Tab-separated table of C-alpha atoms in Angstrom:
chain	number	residue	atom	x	y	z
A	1	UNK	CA	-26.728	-41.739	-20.578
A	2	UNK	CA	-24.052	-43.286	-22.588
A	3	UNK	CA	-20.758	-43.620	-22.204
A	4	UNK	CA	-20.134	-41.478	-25.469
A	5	UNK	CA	-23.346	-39.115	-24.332
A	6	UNK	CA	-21.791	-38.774	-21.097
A	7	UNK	CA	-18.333	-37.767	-22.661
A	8	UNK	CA	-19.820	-34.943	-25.217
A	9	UNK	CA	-21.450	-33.382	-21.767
A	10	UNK	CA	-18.407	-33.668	-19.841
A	11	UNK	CA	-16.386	-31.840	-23.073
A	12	UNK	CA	-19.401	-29.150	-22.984
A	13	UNK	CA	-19.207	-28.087	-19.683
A	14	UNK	CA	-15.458	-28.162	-19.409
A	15	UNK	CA	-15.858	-25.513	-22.203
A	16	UNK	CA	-18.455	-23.372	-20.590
A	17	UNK	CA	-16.025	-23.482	-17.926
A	18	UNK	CA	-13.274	-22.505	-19.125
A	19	UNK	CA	-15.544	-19.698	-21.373
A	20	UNK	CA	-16.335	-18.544	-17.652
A	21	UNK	CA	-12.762	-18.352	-16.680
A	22	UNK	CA	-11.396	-16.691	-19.836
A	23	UNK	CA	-14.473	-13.686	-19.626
A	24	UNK	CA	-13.478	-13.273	-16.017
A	25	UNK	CA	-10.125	-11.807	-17.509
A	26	UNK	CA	-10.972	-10.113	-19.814
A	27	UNK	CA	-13.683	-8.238	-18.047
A	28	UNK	CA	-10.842	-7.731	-15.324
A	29	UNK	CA	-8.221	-5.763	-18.341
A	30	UNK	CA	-10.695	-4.361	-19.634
A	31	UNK	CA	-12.182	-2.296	-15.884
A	32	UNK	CA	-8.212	-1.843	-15.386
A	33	UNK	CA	-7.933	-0.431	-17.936
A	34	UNK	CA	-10.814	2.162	-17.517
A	35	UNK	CA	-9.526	2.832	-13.861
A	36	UNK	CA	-6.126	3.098	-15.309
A	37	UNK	CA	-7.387	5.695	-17.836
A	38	UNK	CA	-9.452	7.445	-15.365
A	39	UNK	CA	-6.205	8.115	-12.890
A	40	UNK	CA	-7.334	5.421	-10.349
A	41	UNK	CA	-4.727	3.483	-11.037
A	42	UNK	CA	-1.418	4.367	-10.907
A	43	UNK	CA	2.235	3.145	-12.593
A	44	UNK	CA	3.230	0.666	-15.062
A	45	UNK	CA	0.374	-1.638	-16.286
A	46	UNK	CA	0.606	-4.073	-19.046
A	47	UNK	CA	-2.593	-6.035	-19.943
A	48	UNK	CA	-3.095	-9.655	-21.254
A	49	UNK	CA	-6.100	-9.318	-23.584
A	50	UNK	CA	-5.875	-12.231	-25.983
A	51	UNK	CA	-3.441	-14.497	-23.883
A	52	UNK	CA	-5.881	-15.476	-21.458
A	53	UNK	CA	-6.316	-19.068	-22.769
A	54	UNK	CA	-2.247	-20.001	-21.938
A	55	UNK	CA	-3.066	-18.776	-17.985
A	56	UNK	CA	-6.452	-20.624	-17.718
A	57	UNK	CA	-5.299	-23.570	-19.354
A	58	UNK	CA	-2.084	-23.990	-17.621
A	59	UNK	CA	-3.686	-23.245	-14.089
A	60	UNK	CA	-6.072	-25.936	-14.672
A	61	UNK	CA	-3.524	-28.429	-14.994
A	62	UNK	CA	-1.162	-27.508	-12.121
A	63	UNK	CA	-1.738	-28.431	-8.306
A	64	UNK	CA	-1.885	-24.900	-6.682
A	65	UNK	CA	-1.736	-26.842	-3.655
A	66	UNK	CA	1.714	-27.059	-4.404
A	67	UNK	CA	2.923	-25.991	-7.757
A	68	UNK	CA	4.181	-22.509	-7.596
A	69	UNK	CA	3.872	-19.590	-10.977
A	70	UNK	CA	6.487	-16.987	-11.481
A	71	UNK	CA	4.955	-14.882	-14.082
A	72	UNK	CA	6.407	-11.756	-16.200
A	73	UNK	CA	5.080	-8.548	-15.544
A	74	UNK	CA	1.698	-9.671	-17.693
A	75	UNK	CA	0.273	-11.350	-15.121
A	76	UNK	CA	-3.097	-10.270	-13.788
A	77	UNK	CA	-4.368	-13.287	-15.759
A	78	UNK	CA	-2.105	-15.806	-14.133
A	79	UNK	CA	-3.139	-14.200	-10.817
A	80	UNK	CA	-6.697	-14.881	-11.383
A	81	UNK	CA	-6.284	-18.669	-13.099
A	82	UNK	CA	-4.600	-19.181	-10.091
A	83	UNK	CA	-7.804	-18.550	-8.237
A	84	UNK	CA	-6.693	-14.933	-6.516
A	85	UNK	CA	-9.733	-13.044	-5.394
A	86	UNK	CA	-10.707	-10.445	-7.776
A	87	UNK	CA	-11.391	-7.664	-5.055
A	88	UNK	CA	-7.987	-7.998	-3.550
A	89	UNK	CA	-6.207	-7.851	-7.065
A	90	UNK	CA	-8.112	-4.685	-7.935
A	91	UNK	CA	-7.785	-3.244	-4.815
A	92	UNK	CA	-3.643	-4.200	-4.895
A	93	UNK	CA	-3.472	-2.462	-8.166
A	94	UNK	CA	-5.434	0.736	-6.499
A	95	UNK	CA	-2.961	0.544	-4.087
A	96	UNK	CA	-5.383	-0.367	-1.185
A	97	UNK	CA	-4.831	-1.376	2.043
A	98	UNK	CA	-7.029	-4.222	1.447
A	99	UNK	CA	-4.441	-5.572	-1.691
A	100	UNK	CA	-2.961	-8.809	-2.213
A	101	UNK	CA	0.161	-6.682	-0.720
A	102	UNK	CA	-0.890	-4.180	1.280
A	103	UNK	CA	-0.982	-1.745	-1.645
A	104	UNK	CA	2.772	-1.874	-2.056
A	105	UNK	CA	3.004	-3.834	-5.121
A	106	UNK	CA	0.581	-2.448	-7.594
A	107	UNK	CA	0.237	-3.756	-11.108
A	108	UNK	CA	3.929	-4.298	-11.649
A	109	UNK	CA	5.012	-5.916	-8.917
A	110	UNK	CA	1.960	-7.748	-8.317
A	111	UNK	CA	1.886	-10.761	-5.761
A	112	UNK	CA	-0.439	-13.430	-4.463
A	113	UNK	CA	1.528	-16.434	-2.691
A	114	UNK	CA	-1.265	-17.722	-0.610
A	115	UNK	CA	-2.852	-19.083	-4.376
A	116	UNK	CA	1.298	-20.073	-5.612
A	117	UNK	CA	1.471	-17.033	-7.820
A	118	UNK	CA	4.800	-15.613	-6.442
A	119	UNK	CA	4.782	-12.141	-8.104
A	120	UNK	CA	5.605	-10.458	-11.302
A	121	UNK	CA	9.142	-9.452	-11.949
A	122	UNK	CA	9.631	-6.043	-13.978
A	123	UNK	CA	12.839	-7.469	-14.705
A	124	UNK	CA	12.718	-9.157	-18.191
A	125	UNK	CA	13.379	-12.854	-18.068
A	126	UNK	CA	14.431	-12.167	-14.056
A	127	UNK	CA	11.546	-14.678	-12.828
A	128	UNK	CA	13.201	-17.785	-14.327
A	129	UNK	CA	16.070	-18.325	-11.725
A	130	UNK	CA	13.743	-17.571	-9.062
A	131	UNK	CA	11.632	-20.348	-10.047
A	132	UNK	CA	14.487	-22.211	-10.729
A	133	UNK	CA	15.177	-21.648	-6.919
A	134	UNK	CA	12.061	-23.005	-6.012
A	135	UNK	CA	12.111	-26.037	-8.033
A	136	UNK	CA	15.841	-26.777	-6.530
A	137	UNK	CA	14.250	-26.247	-2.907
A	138	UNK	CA	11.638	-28.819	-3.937
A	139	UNK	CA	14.263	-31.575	-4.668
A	140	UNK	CA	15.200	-31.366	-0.831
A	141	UNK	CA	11.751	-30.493	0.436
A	142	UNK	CA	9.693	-33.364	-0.715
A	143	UNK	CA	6.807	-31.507	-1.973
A	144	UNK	CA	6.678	-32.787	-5.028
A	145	UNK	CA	6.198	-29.475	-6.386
A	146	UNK	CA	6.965	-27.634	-10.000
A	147	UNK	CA	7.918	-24.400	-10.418
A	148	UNK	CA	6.554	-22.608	-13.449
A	149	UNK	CA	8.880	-19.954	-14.764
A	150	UNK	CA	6.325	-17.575	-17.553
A	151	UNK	CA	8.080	-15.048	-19.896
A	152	UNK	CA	7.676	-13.895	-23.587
A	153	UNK	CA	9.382	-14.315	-26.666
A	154	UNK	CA	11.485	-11.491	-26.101
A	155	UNK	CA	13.198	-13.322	-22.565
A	156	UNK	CA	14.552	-15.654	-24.101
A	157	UNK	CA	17.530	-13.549	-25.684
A	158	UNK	CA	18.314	-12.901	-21.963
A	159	UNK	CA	21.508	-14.344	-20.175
A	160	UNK	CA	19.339	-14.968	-17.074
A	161	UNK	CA	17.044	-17.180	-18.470
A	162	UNK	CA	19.822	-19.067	-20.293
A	163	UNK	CA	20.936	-19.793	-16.617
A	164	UNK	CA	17.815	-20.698	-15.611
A	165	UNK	CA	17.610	-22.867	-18.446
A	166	UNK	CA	20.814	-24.855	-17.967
A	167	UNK	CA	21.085	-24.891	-14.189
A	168	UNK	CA	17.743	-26.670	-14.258
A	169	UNK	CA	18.668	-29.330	-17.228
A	170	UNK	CA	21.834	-30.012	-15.163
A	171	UNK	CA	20.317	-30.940	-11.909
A	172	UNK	CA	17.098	-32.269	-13.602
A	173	UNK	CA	14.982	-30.018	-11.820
A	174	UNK	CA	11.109	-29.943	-11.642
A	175	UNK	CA	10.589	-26.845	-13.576
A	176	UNK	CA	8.467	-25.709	-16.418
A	177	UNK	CA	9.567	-22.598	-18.413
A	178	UNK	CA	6.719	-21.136	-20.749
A	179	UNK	CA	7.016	-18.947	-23.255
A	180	UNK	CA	3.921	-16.572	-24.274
A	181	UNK	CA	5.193	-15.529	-27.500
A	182	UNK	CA	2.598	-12.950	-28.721
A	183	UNK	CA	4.916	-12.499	-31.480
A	184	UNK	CA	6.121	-9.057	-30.020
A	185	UNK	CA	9.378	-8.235	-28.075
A	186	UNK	CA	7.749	-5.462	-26.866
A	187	UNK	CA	7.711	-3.509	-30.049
A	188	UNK	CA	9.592	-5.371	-32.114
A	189	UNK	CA	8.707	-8.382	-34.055
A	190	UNK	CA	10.280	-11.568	-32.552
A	191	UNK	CA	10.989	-12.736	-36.580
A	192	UNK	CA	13.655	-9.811	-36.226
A	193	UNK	CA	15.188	-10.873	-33.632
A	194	UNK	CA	15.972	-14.495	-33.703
A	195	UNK	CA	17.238	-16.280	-36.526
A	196	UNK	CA	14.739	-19.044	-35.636
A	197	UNK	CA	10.838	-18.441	-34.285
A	198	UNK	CA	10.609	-22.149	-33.374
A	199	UNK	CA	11.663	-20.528	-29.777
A	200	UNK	CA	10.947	-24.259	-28.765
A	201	UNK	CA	13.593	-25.525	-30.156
A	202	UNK	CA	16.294	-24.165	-28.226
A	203	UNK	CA	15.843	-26.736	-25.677
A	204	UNK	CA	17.630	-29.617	-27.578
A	205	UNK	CA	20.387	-27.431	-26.794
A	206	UNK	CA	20.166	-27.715	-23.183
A	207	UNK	CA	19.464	-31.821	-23.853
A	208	UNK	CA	15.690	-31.418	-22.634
A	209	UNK	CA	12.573	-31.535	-23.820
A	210	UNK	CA	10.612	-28.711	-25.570
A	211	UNK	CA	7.291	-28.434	-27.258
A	212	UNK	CA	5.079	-25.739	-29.051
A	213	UNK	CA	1.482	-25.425	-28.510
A	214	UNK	CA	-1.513	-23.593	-29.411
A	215	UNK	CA	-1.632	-20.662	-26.756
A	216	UNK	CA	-5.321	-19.476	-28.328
A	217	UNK	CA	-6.645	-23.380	-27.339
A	218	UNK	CA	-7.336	-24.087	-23.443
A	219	UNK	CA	-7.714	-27.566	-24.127
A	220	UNK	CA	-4.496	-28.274	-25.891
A	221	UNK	CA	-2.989	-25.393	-22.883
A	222	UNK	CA	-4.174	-27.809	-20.292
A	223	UNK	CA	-2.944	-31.112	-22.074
A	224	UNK	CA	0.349	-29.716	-23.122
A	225	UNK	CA	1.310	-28.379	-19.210
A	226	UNK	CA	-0.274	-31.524	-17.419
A	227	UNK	CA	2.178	-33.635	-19.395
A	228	UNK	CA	5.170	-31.602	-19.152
A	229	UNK	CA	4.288	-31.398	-15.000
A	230	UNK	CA	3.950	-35.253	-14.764
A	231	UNK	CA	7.303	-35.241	-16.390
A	232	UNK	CA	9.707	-33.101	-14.180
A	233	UNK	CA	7.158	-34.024	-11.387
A	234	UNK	CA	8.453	-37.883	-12.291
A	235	UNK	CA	12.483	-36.687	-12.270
A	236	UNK	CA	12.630	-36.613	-15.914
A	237	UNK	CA	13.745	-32.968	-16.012
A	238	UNK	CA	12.571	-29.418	-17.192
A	239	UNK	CA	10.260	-29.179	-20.169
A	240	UNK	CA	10.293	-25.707	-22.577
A	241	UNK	CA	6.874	-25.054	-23.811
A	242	UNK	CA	6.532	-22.246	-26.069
A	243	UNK	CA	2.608	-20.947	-26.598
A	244	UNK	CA	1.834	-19.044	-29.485
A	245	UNK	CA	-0.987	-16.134	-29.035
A	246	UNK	CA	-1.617	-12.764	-29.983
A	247	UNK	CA	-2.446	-9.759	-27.557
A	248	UNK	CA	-5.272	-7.476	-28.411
A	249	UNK	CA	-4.018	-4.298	-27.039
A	250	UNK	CA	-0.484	-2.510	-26.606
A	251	UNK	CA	2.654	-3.662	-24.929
A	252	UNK	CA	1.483	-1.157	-22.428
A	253	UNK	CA	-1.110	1.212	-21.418
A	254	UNK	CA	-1.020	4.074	-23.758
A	255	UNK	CA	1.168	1.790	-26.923
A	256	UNK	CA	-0.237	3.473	-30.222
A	257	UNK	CA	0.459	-0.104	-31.549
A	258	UNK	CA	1.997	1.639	-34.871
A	259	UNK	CA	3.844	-0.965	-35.432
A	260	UNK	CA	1.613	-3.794	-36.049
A	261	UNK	CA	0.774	-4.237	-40.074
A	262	UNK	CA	-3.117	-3.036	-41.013
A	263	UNK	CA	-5.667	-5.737	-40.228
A	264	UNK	CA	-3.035	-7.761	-38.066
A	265	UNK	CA	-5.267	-6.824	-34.386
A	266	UNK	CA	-8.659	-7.282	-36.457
A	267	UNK	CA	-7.382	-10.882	-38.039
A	268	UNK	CA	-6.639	-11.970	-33.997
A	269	UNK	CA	-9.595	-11.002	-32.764
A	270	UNK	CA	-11.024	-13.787	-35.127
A	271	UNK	CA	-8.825	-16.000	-33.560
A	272	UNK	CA	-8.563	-15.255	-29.805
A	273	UNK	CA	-9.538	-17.719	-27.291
A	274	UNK	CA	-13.180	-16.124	-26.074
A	275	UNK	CA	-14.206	-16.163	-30.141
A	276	UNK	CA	-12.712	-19.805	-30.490
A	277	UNK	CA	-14.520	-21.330	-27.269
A	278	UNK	CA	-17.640	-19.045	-28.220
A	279	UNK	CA	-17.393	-20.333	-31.788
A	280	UNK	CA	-17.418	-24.227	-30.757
A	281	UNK	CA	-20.240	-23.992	-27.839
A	282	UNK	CA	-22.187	-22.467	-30.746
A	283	UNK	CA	-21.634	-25.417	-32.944
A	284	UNK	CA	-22.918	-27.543	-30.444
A	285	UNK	CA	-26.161	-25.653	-30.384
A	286	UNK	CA	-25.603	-23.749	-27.305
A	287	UNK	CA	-28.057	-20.703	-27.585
A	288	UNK	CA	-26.855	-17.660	-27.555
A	289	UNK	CA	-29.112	-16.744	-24.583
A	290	UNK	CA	-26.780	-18.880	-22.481
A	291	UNK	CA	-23.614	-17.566	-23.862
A	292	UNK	CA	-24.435	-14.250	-23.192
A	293	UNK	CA	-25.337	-15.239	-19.176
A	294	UNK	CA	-22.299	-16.078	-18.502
A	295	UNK	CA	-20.709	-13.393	-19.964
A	296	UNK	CA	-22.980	-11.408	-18.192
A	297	UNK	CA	-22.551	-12.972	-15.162
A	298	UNK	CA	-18.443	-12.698	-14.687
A	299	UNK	CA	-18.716	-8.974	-15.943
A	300	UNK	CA	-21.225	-8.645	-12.755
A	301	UNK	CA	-18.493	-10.446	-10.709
A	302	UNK	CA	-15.937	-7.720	-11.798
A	303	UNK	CA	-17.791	-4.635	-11.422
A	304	UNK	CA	-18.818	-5.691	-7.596
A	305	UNK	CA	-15.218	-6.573	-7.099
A	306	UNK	CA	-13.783	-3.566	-8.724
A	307	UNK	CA	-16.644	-1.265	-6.447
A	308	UNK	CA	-15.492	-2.870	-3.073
A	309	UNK	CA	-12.146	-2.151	-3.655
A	310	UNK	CA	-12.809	1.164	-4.922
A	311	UNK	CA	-14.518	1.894	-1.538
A	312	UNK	CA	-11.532	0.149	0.495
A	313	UNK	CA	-9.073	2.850	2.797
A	314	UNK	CA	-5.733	3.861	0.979
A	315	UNK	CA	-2.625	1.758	1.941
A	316	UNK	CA	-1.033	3.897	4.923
A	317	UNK	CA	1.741	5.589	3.896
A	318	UNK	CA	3.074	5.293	7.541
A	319	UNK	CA	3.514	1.042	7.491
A	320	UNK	CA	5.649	1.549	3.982
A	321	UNK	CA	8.905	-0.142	5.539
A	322	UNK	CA	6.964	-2.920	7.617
A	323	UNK	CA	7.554	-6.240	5.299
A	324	UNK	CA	10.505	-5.485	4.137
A	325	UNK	CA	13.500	-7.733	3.972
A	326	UNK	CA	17.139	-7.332	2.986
């Protein structure tokens, strides 16, 4: 095989990789929520349909060895691209004994540290000086690590993050904060709430770097955070990278989405990161036959992981104030 022959298969099966990773999210929203409707599930739960690109991608290009994620309160999908077993999310969000936490932390506060995704925060924007705190421990440490601090559009108006943002451009710190904006603060439009959307931007301010990507392109994900990492990994400093998406379903479970202009949901779903990767394997004369097995195949992966936590004891209301700490 060629050199060129050999590239073109490596680029394939990068993408039917990555088309692998992004079903196994979506298939995982999509069974929350139906368990979520259904009563199974109980609380707060905000899903990530659509975004699932800016999780794999970024993953992929961070050592979980090391590098630690401190997502919003979005983040089954980081969860997972950080390689958290499927059964012991669902069963954490059932509130299971068998959970990621014991069944303490359900959707909102979910947690998986063993695979350096160090919990949601219901707390808009509160996740940034907490990563910020791990990226200052890593100066002293030696671990060479980076802290990723993940938030939307909508943290960025908050004092916290400004902190964040300046504590860690003062002491150079090796820290990434990344900005899903999915163009919605919530419910509101982000255009009407900033008198700039190039959210980006604001790091000159802060005299570091900042960059906007595509959020619906894994590849350009990947490329965008494995540059920024070698960079504060290097001592160069945090790095702002804003990825744009769109979310395919409501702020929350149960958001009528009235707010969103006529056509706006049907115009992403031509654009979302399954149809794009779909779109390009086809173009390359992948049959559909094979498309459809792997979709297939991480739907399978779901439902047995969703079953065994189904079938998993309760979380025992009698251990609730073992793990705590004050």
């Amino acid at each position: 095989m060629s050199r060129k022959a050999a590239m073109r298969e490596n680029g394939r099966q990068q993408l039917l990789a990555d088309l692998s990773s992004l079903w196994r999210i979506r298939h995982f929203e999509e069974r929350v929520q139906e368990l979520r409707a259904a009563g199974e599930i109980a609380g707060s739960v905000h899903l990530c349909n659509g975004q699932e690109a800016i999780y794999v991608g970024a993953c992929s290009a961070l050592d979980l060895r090391r590098d630690v994620v401190f997502p919003t309160y979005r983040g089954h999908g980081w969860a997972i691209a950080c390689g958290a077993p499927l059964g012991a999310l669902f069963a954490e969000l059932l509130g299971r004994a068998t959970g990621t936490n014991g069944g303490r932390g359900g959707s909102a506060y979910l947690s998986a540290p063993d695979y350096g995704m160090y919990g949601e925060n219901s707390i808009v924007g509160a996740g940034a000086p907490i990563a910020v705190g791990a990226a200052l421990a890593a100066t002293f440490d030696g671990s060479g690590r980076v802290a990723v601090a993940a938030f939307g559009d909508g943290a960025v108006n908050q004092g916290s993050v400004h902190e964040a943002l300046n504590f860690a451009a003062v002491y150079r710190l090796p820290a990434l904060f990344l900005i899903e904006n999915n163009g919605y603060s919530e419910l509101t439009p982000i255009a009407t709430m900033v008198r700039s959307d190039r959210l980006y931007s604001r790091a000159g301010s802060y005299g570091i770097d900042g960059v906007r990507v595509d959020g619906n392109d894994v590849g350009k994900v990947r490329a965008t955070v494995a540059e920024a990492a070698s960079h504060a990994r290097r001592g160069e400093g945090p790095v702002v990278i804003e990825a744009t998406t769109q979310r395919l379903v409501g702020h929350y479970f149960g958001d009528a989405q009235q707010y969103r202009p006529s056509g706006e949901i049907e115009q992403a779903q031509r654009d979302e990161p399954i149809t794009r990767i779909t779109r390009e394997l086809t173009d390359r004369d992948l049959a559909a036959a094979e498309l459809e097995e792997i979709r297939r195949a991480t739907l399978d992966e779901v439902n047995v992981a969703a079953a065994a936590a189904l079938s998993a004891p309760l979380a025992d209301p009698a251990t609730i104030k073992e793990h705590l700490y004050a």
